[in-house]
Short mmCIF file of C-alpha atoms in Angstrom, two decimals:
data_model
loop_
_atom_site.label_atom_id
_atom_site.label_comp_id
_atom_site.label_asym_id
_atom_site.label_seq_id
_atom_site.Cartn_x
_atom_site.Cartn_y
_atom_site.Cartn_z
CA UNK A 13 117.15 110.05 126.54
CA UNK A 14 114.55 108.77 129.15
CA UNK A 15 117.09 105.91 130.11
CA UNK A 16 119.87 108.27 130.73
CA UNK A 17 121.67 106.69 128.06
CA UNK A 18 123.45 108.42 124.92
CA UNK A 19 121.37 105.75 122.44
CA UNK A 20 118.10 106.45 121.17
CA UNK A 21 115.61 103.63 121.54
CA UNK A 22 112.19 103.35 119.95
CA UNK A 23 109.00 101.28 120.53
CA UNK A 24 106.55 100.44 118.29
CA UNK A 25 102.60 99.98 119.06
CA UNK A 26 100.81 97.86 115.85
CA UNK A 27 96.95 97.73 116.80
CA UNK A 28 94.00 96.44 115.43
CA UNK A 29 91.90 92.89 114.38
CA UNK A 30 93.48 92.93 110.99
CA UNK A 31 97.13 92.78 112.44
CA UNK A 32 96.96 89.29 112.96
CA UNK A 33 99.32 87.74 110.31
CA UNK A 34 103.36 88.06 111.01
CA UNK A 35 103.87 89.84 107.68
CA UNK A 36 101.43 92.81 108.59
CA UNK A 37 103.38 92.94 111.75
CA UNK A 38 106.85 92.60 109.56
CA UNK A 39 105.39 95.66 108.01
CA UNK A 40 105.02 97.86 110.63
CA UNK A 41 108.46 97.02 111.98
CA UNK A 42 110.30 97.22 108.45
CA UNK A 43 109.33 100.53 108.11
CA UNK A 44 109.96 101.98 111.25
CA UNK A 45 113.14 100.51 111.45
CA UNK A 46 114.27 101.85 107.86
CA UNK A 47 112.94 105.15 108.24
CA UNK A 48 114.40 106.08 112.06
CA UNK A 49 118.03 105.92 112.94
CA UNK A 50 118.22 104.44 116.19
CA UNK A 51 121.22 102.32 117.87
CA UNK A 52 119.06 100.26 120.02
CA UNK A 53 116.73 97.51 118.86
CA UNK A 54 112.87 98.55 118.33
CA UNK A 55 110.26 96.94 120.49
CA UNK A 56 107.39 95.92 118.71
CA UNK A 57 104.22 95.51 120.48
CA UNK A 58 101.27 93.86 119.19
CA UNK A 59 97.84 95.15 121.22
CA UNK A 60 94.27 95.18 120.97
CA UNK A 61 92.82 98.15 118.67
CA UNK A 62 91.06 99.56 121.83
CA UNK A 63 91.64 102.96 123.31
CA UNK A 64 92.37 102.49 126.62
CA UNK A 65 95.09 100.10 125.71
CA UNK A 66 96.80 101.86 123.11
CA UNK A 67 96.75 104.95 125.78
CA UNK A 68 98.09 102.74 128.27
CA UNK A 69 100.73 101.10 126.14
CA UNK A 70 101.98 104.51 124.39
CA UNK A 71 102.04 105.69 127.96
CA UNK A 72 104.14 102.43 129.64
CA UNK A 73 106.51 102.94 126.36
CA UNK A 74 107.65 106.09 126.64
CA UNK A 75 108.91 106.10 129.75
CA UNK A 76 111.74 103.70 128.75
CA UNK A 77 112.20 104.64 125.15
CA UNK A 78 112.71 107.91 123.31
CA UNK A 79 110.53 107.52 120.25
CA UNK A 80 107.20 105.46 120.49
CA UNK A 81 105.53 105.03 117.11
CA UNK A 82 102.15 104.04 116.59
CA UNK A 83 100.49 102.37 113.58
CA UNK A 84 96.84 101.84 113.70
CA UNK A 85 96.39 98.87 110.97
CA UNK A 86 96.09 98.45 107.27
CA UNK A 87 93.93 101.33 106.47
CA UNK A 88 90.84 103.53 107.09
CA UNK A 89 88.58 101.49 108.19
CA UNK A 90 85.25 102.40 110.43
CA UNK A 91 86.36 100.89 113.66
CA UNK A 92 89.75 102.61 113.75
CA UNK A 93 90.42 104.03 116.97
CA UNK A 94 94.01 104.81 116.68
CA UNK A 95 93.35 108.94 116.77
CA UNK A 96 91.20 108.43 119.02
CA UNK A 97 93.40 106.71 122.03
CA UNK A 98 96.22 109.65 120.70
CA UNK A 99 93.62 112.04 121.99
CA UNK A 100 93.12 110.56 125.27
CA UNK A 101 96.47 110.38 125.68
CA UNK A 102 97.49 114.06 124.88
CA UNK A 103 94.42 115.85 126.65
CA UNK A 104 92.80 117.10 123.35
CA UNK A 105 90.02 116.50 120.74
CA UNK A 106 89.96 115.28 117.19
CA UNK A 107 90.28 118.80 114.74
CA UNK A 108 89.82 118.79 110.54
CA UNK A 109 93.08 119.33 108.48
CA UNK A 110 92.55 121.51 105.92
CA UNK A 111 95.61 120.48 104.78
CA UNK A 112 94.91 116.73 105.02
CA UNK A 113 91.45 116.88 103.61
CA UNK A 114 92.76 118.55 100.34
CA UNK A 115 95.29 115.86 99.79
CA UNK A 116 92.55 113.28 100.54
CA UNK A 117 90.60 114.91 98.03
CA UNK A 118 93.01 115.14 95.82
CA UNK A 119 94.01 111.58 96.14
CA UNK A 120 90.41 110.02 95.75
CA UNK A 121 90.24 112.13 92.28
CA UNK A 122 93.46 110.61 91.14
CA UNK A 123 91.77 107.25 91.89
CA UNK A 124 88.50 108.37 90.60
CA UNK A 125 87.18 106.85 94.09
CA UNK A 126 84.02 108.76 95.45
CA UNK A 127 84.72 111.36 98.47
CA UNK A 128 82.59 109.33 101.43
CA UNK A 129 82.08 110.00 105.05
CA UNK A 130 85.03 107.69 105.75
CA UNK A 131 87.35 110.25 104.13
CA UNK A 132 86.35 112.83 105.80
CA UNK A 133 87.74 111.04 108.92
CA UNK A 134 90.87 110.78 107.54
CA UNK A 135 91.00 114.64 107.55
CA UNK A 136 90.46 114.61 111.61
CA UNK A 137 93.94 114.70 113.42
CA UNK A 138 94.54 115.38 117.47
CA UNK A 139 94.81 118.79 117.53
CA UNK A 140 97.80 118.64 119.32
CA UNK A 141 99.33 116.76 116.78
CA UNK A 142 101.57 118.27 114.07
CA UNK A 143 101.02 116.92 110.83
CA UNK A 144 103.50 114.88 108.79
CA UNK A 145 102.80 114.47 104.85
CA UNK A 146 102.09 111.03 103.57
CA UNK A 147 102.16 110.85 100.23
CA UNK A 148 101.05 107.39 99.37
CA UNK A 149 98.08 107.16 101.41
CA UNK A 150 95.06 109.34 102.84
CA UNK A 151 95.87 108.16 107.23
CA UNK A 152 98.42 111.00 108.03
CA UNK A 153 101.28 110.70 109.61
CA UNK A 154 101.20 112.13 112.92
CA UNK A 155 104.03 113.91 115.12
#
């Protein structure tokens, strides 16, 4: 543990416009907190959905936590710049997922929605990233 003690601690980062009502940020937090065992309280911080500040944030975070999560918003939208600021962060560029493109795919079919260039970004992960299944949505989950 980064704060020498024997309880994990996590942070959470929710960013973007479309995060401004409590129950998006409820959300973020309810999930998080159901999903991870940890002993300590999460810290949930609300920031701008701007890549220098989520890089900065994750960055501040981690240094007193042991797991940061980070949600970009409610969904693929054009202006998402969640992957993005990841990138910066880790040192590395935006790669395609085979792996997430076919589920994408696969997904859009099953909601007989048209395959658009906004898909196709949801296929693009850091390439230092490994890549965590989501099965309800076409944004990845990222490790």
């Amino acid at each position: 543990m980064r704060d020498g003690s024997m309880f994990a601690s996590a942070a959470v980062t929710l960013a973007g416009m479309r995060l401004g009502s409590a129950s998006s940020c409820q959300n973020g937090y309810s999930f998080t907190s159901t999903k991870f065992s940890v002993e300590k309280p999460l810290n949930v911080v609300v920031i701008a959905d701007d890549v220098d500040v989520i890089a900065a944030e994750i960055n501040h975070l981690r240094a007193t936590h042991t797991f940061v999560f980070t949600s970009g918003g409610v969904g693929p939208t054009h202006d998402d710049v969640t992957k993005k600021a990841l990138c910066r962060f880790f040192r590395c560029t935006l790669v395609p997922s085979p792996g997430v493109r076919e589920h994408v795919v696969e997904l859009l079919a099953r909601r007989n929605l048209p395959w658009t260039p906004m898909a196709e970004e949801q296929a693009m992960v850091p390439e230092k990233a490994a890549v965590i299944p989501n099965p309800v949505g076409t944004a990845p989950c990222l490790r």
